[in-house]
Tab-separated table of C-alpha atoms in Angstrom:
chain	number	residue	atom	x	y	z
Y	1	MET	CA	-34.507	-7.428	-4.006
Y	2	SER	CA	-31.116	-6.338	-5.210
Y	3	LYS	CA	-27.907	-7.602	-3.652
Y	4	PRO	CA	-26.094	-5.356	-1.184
Y	5	SER	CA	-23.279	-3.464	-2.867
Y	6	LYS	CA	-20.772	-5.134	-0.528
Y	7	GLU	CA	-20.726	-8.351	1.464
Y	8	PHE	CA	-18.273	-9.182	4.234
Y	9	ILE	CA	-17.955	-12.914	4.752
Y	10	SER	CA	-16.014	-15.048	7.194
Y	11	PRO	CA	-16.578	-18.695	6.271
Y	12	LYS	CA	-17.054	-21.079	9.173
Y	13	ALA	CA	-14.307	-23.312	7.747
Y	14	LEU	CA	-11.713	-20.555	8.337
Y	15	ILE	CA	-10.333	-19.311	11.645
Y	16	PRO	CA	-12.739	-16.848	13.310
Y	17	PRO	CA	-11.122	-13.383	13.069
Y	18	GLY	CA	-12.063	-12.472	16.669
Y	19	PRO	CA	-10.394	-9.348	18.037
Y	20	ALA	CA	-8.168	-9.111	14.963
Y	21	GLY	CA	-11.053	-7.222	13.377
Y	22	TYR	CA	-11.059	-8.339	9.773
Y	23	SER	CA	-13.265	-10.273	7.394
Y	24	HIS	CA	-11.806	-13.147	5.402
Y	25	VAL	CA	-13.753	-12.125	2.336
Y	26	ALA	CA	-15.024	-8.787	1.095
Y	27	LYS	CA	-17.191	-9.134	-1.990
Y	28	VAL	CA	-17.907	-6.085	-4.104
Y	29	ASN	CA	-21.129	-6.439	-6.077
Y	30	SER	CA	-21.313	-2.860	-7.326
Y	31	GLY	CA	-19.843	0.584	-6.867
Y	32	ALA	CA	-16.697	2.442	-7.833
Y	33	ILE	CA	-13.407	0.903	-6.773
Y	34	VAL	CA	-11.185	3.443	-5.018
Y	35	TYR	CA	-7.480	2.911	-4.363
Y	36	ILE	CA	-5.958	4.846	-1.483
Y	37	SER	CA	-2.213	5.286	-1.194
Y	38	GLY	CA	-0.428	3.933	1.816
Y	39	GLN	CA	-1.056	6.558	4.460
Y	40	VAL	CA	1.747	7.585	6.789
Y	41	PRO	CA	1.861	9.631	9.986
Y	42	SER	CA	1.988	13.046	8.342
Y	43	ASP	CA	-0.540	15.834	8.413
Y	44	ALA	CA	-1.498	18.018	5.438
Y	45	SER	CA	1.439	20.348	6.042
Y	46	GLY	CA	3.889	17.447	5.849
Y	47	THR	CA	4.563	17.538	9.572
Y	48	PHE	CA	5.552	14.170	10.985
Y	49	ILE	CA	2.991	13.274	13.688
Y	50	GLY	CA	3.782	11.044	16.660
Y	51	GLU	CA	7.522	10.539	16.427
Y	52	GLY	CA	8.372	7.527	18.589
Y	53	ASN	CA	4.691	7.128	19.529
Y	54	PHE	CA	3.080	4.150	17.832
Y	55	GLU	CA	-0.483	4.899	18.902
Y	56	ALA	CA	-0.280	8.532	17.822
Y	57	GLN	CA	0.966	7.417	14.419
Y	58	VAL	CA	-1.851	4.884	14.020
Y	59	GLU	CA	-4.396	7.560	14.980
Y	60	GLN	CA	-2.988	9.975	12.393
Y	61	ILE	CA	-3.018	7.313	9.695
Y	62	PHE	CA	-6.630	6.301	10.257
Y	63	GLY	CA	-7.540	9.993	10.280
Y	64	ASN	CA	-5.752	10.334	6.925
Y	65	LEU	CA	-7.550	7.295	5.495
Y	66	LYS	CA	-10.858	8.852	6.528
Y	67	ILE	CA	-9.976	12.096	4.746
Y	68	ALA	CA	-8.949	10.139	1.651
Y	69	VAL	CA	-12.057	7.948	1.426
Y	70	GLU	CA	-14.312	10.936	2.057
Y	71	ALA	CA	-12.545	12.854	-0.727
Y	72	ALA	CA	-13.769	10.084	-3.032
Y	73	GLY	CA	-17.331	10.477	-1.753
Y	74	GLY	CA	-17.273	7.498	0.586
Y	75	THR	CA	-17.067	6.644	4.260
Y	76	MET	CA	-14.784	4.390	6.313
Y	77	ALA	CA	-17.481	1.678	6.062
Y	78	ASP	CA	-16.813	1.553	2.310
Y	79	ILE	CA	-13.304	0.175	2.802
Y	80	VAL	CA	-13.142	-3.431	1.606
Y	81	LYS	CA	-9.398	-4.050	2.024
Y	82	LEU	CA	-6.728	-2.777	4.390
Y	83	ASN	CA	-3.028	-3.566	4.049
Y	84	TYR	CA	-0.857	-2.847	7.071
Y	85	TYR	CA	2.922	-2.440	6.831
Y	86	LEU	CA	4.539	-2.392	10.259
Y	87	VAL	CA	8.209	-1.545	10.681
Y	88	ALA	CA	10.265	-4.375	12.171
Y	89	ASP	CA	11.631	-2.345	15.065
Y	90	VAL	CA	8.144	-1.853	16.559
Y	91	ASP	CA	7.804	-4.123	19.611
Y	92	GLN	CA	5.296	-6.937	19.087
Y	93	ALA	CA	3.635	-5.883	22.372
Y	94	GLU	CA	2.673	-2.573	20.744
Y	95	VAL	CA	0.673	-4.224	17.981
Y	96	PRO	CA	-2.574	-4.839	19.931
Y	97	LYS	CA	-2.707	-1.119	20.739
Y	98	LEU	CA	-3.689	-0.618	17.128
Y	99	ARG	CA	-7.043	-2.363	17.611
Y	100	PRO	CA	-9.026	0.118	19.719
Y	101	ILE	CA	-7.930	2.928	17.407
Y	102	ARG	CA	-8.869	0.982	14.304
Y	103	ASP	CA	-12.192	-0.006	15.839
Y	104	ARG	CA	-13.138	3.641	16.304
Y	105	TYR	CA	-12.716	4.186	12.560
Y	106	ILE	CA	-13.890	1.041	10.780
Y	107	ASN	CA	-17.273	-0.660	10.781
Y	108	VAL	CA	-16.507	-3.339	13.392
Y	109	ALA	CA	-19.600	-5.324	12.418
Y	110	LYS	CA	-18.374	-5.546	8.823
Y	111	PRO	CA	-14.611	-5.065	8.890
Y	112	PRO	CA	-12.582	-5.048	5.667
Y	113	ALA	CA	-10.491	-7.944	4.413
Y	114	SER	CA	-7.003	-7.279	5.726
Y	115	THR	CA	-3.345	-8.142	5.360
Y	116	PHE	CA	-0.709	-7.326	7.955
Y	117	VAL	CA	3.009	-7.667	7.289
Y	118	VAL	CA	6.225	-6.466	8.888
Y	119	VAL	CA	8.706	-4.630	6.688
Y	120	SER	CA	12.309	-3.524	7.176
Y	121	ARG	CA	11.531	0.170	6.929
Y	122	LEU	CA	9.352	2.761	5.219
Y	123	MET	CA	10.101	5.763	3.033
Y	124	ARG	CA	10.989	8.048	5.929
Y	125	PRO	CA	12.970	7.030	8.989
Y	126	GLY	CA	10.742	7.258	12.071
Y	127	TRP	CA	7.562	6.170	10.366
Y	128	LEU	CA	6.466	3.063	12.257
Y	129	ILE	CA	3.487	2.008	10.161
Y	130	GLU	CA	1.847	2.614	6.788
Y	131	ILE	CA	-1.703	1.539	5.930
Y	132	GLU	CA	-3.275	1.419	2.464
Y	133	ALA	CA	-6.891	0.821	1.569
Y	134	VAL	CA	-9.212	-0.194	-1.217
Y	135	ALA	CA	-12.794	1.049	-1.009
Y	136	ALA	CA	-15.930	0.400	-3.020
Y	137	ILE	CA	-18.242	3.372	-3.137
Y	138	ASP	CA	-21.860	3.248	-4.282
Y	139	ALA	CA	-22.675	5.477	-7.228
B	1	VAL	CA	11.067	-7.176	-11.476
B	2	SER	CA	14.324	-6.330	-13.151
B	3	SER	CA	14.402	-9.128	-15.691
B	4	ASP	CA	14.182	-8.949	-19.447
B	5	ALA	CA	12.202	-11.293	-21.673
B	6	SER	CA	15.051	-13.829	-21.662
B	7	GLY	CA	14.862	-14.048	-17.861
B	8	GLY	CA	18.219	-12.415	-17.298
B	9	LEU	CA	18.756	-10.053	-14.368
B	10	VAL	CA	19.119	-6.516	-15.693
B	11	GLY	CA	21.223	-4.034	-13.725
B	12	ALA	CA	22.987	-6.244	-11.175
B	13	GLY	CA	23.949	-3.971	-8.270
B	14	ASN	CA	22.646	-0.918	-10.138
B	15	PHE	CA	19.497	0.459	-8.543
B	16	GLU	CA	18.667	3.002	-11.237
B	17	ALA	CA	19.111	0.472	-14.036
B	18	GLN	CA	16.751	-1.873	-12.209
B	19	VAL	CA	14.118	0.811	-11.685
B	20	GLU	CA	14.317	1.633	-15.391
B	21	GLN	CA	13.886	-2.019	-16.376
B	22	VAL	CA	10.987	-2.476	-13.960
B	23	PHE	CA	9.084	0.514	-15.351
B	24	LYS	CA	9.822	-0.723	-18.869
B	25	ASN	CA	8.301	-4.072	-17.904
B	26	VAL	CA	5.247	-2.453	-16.324
B	27	LYS	CA	4.734	-0.498	-19.561
B	28	LEU	CA	5.040	-3.681	-21.645
B	29	ALA	CA	2.536	-5.445	-19.417
B	30	LEU	CA	0.026	-2.629	-19.643
B	31	GLU	CA	0.363	-2.324	-23.398
B	32	ALA	CA	-0.312	-6.044	-23.684
B	33	ALA	CA	-3.664	-5.328	-22.043
B	34	GLY	CA	-4.372	-2.391	-24.349
B	35	ALA	CA	-3.505	0.183	-21.699
B	36	THR	CA	-1.020	3.004	-21.291
B	37	MET	CA	0.970	4.124	-18.270
B	38	ALA	CA	-1.635	6.851	-17.698
B	39	ASP	CA	-4.206	4.130	-16.989
B	40	ILE	CA	-2.393	3.078	-13.824
B	41	VAL	CA	-4.481	3.888	-10.754
B	42	LYS	CA	-2.321	2.178	-8.125
B	43	LEU	CA	1.379	1.483	-7.854
B	44	ASN	CA	2.988	-0.573	-5.082
B	45	SER	CA	6.769	-0.515	-4.779
B	46	TYR	CA	8.724	-3.079	-2.781
B	47	LEU	CA	12.269	-1.957	-2.183
B	48	VAL	CA	14.938	-4.281	-0.776
B	49	ALA	CA	16.477	-3.230	2.542
B	50	GLU	CA	20.045	-3.269	1.220
B	51	VAL	CA	19.229	-0.308	-1.045
B	52	SER	CA	20.554	2.825	0.619
B	53	GLN	CA	18.053	5.431	1.754
B	54	ASP	CA	20.106	7.928	-0.279
B	55	ASP	CA	19.339	6.058	-3.498
B	56	LEU	CA	15.584	6.362	-3.024
B	57	PRO	CA	15.208	9.809	-4.628
B	58	LYS	CA	16.843	8.460	-7.797
B	59	MET	CA	13.648	6.515	-8.402
B	60	ARG	CA	11.657	9.678	-8.887
B	61	ALA	CA	13.262	10.981	-12.057
B	62	ILE	CA	12.809	7.605	-13.708
B	63	ARG	CA	9.236	7.204	-12.504
B	64	ASP	CA	8.364	10.682	-13.731
B	65	ARG	CA	9.401	9.770	-17.273
B	66	TYR	CA	6.915	6.908	-17.277
B	67	LEU	CA	3.929	8.144	-15.301
B	68	ASN	CA	1.359	10.829	-15.969
B	69	ARG	CA	2.853	13.421	-13.636
B	70	GLU	CA	-0.311	15.545	-13.671
B	71	LYS	CA	-2.409	12.646	-12.439
B	72	PRO	CA	-0.084	10.207	-10.698
B	73	PRO	CA	-1.548	6.956	-9.326
B	74	ALA	CA	-2.273	6.201	-5.682
B	75	SER	CA	0.957	4.679	-4.408
B	76	THR	CA	2.481	2.693	-1.586
B	77	LEU	CA	6.183	2.100	-0.983
B	78	VAL	CA	7.631	-0.266	1.566
B	79	VAL	CA	11.080	-1.679	2.244
B	80	VAL	CA	11.270	-5.467	2.515
B	81	SER	CA	14.026	-7.861	3.612
B	82	ARG	CA	14.385	-9.509	0.243
B	83	LEU	CA	12.567	-10.499	-2.923
B	84	ALA	CA	12.151	-13.849	-4.668
B	85	ARG	CA	15.543	-13.705	-6.386
B	86	PRO	CA	18.782	-12.494	-4.815
B	87	GLY	CA	20.001	-9.426	-6.679
B	88	TRP	CA	16.605	-7.943	-7.329
B	89	LEU	CA	16.571	-4.562	-5.601
B	90	ILE	CA	13.012	-3.508	-6.339
B	91	GLU	CA	9.684	-4.940	-7.403
B	92	ILE	CA	6.764	-2.816	-8.562
B	93	GLU	CA	3.184	-3.902	-9.139
B	94	ALA	CA	0.423	-1.912	-10.751
B	95	VAL	CA	-3.341	-1.815	-11.021
B	96	ALA	CA	-4.757	-0.134	-14.113
B	97	ALA	CA	-8.263	0.791	-15.203
B	98	ILE	CA	-8.772	0.749	-18.941
B	99	ASP	CA	-11.613	2.531	-20.722
């Protein structure tokens, strides 16, 4: 039997991810590696979506990531790494609101390895979060 | 980062000079691996917060001299509080795929 193309592992010796919805380890055994630019809350026309509305921005970004990974022939379940860049002026209490949105898009049983950091600002004032992804897509 | 081979900071206080040096360094790194700038598939830029928003567009003209403008890499840009060394205004990392 061949190995699965991807394995998502959370070793017992590391903190259980719980509601944070990530895997400690994403192992790619085969498939094409796909890099997706940091997605921002803009639609295809360049219109800024969700000004001052954190949840609306997160929704737009995950929608953009889905479009991007599908353009490469994959699905959201093919994402092996997510990097989140949150702007410092977003209230910490807003952060958990990201989870239910994320969980509608990713494979919650096998979530990607993830990194979450807070940055001073992003390219455009008003953008509250940017999320980039790496996917591995079976040939 | 904006250092030359001797370790000296290049372009103190000069954002464009630093961007130029950083792309030069990325090119040197890639060539050491047998690659060219067109082999870059991902570019992450980390800009320091003290750089004015108005200076950001100045990056583009420099970048466009180095990258394959027809097929630019996937990219992410964020603004961070600071980098490892005071004076560095930008750090850029790249992932390349070489035939």
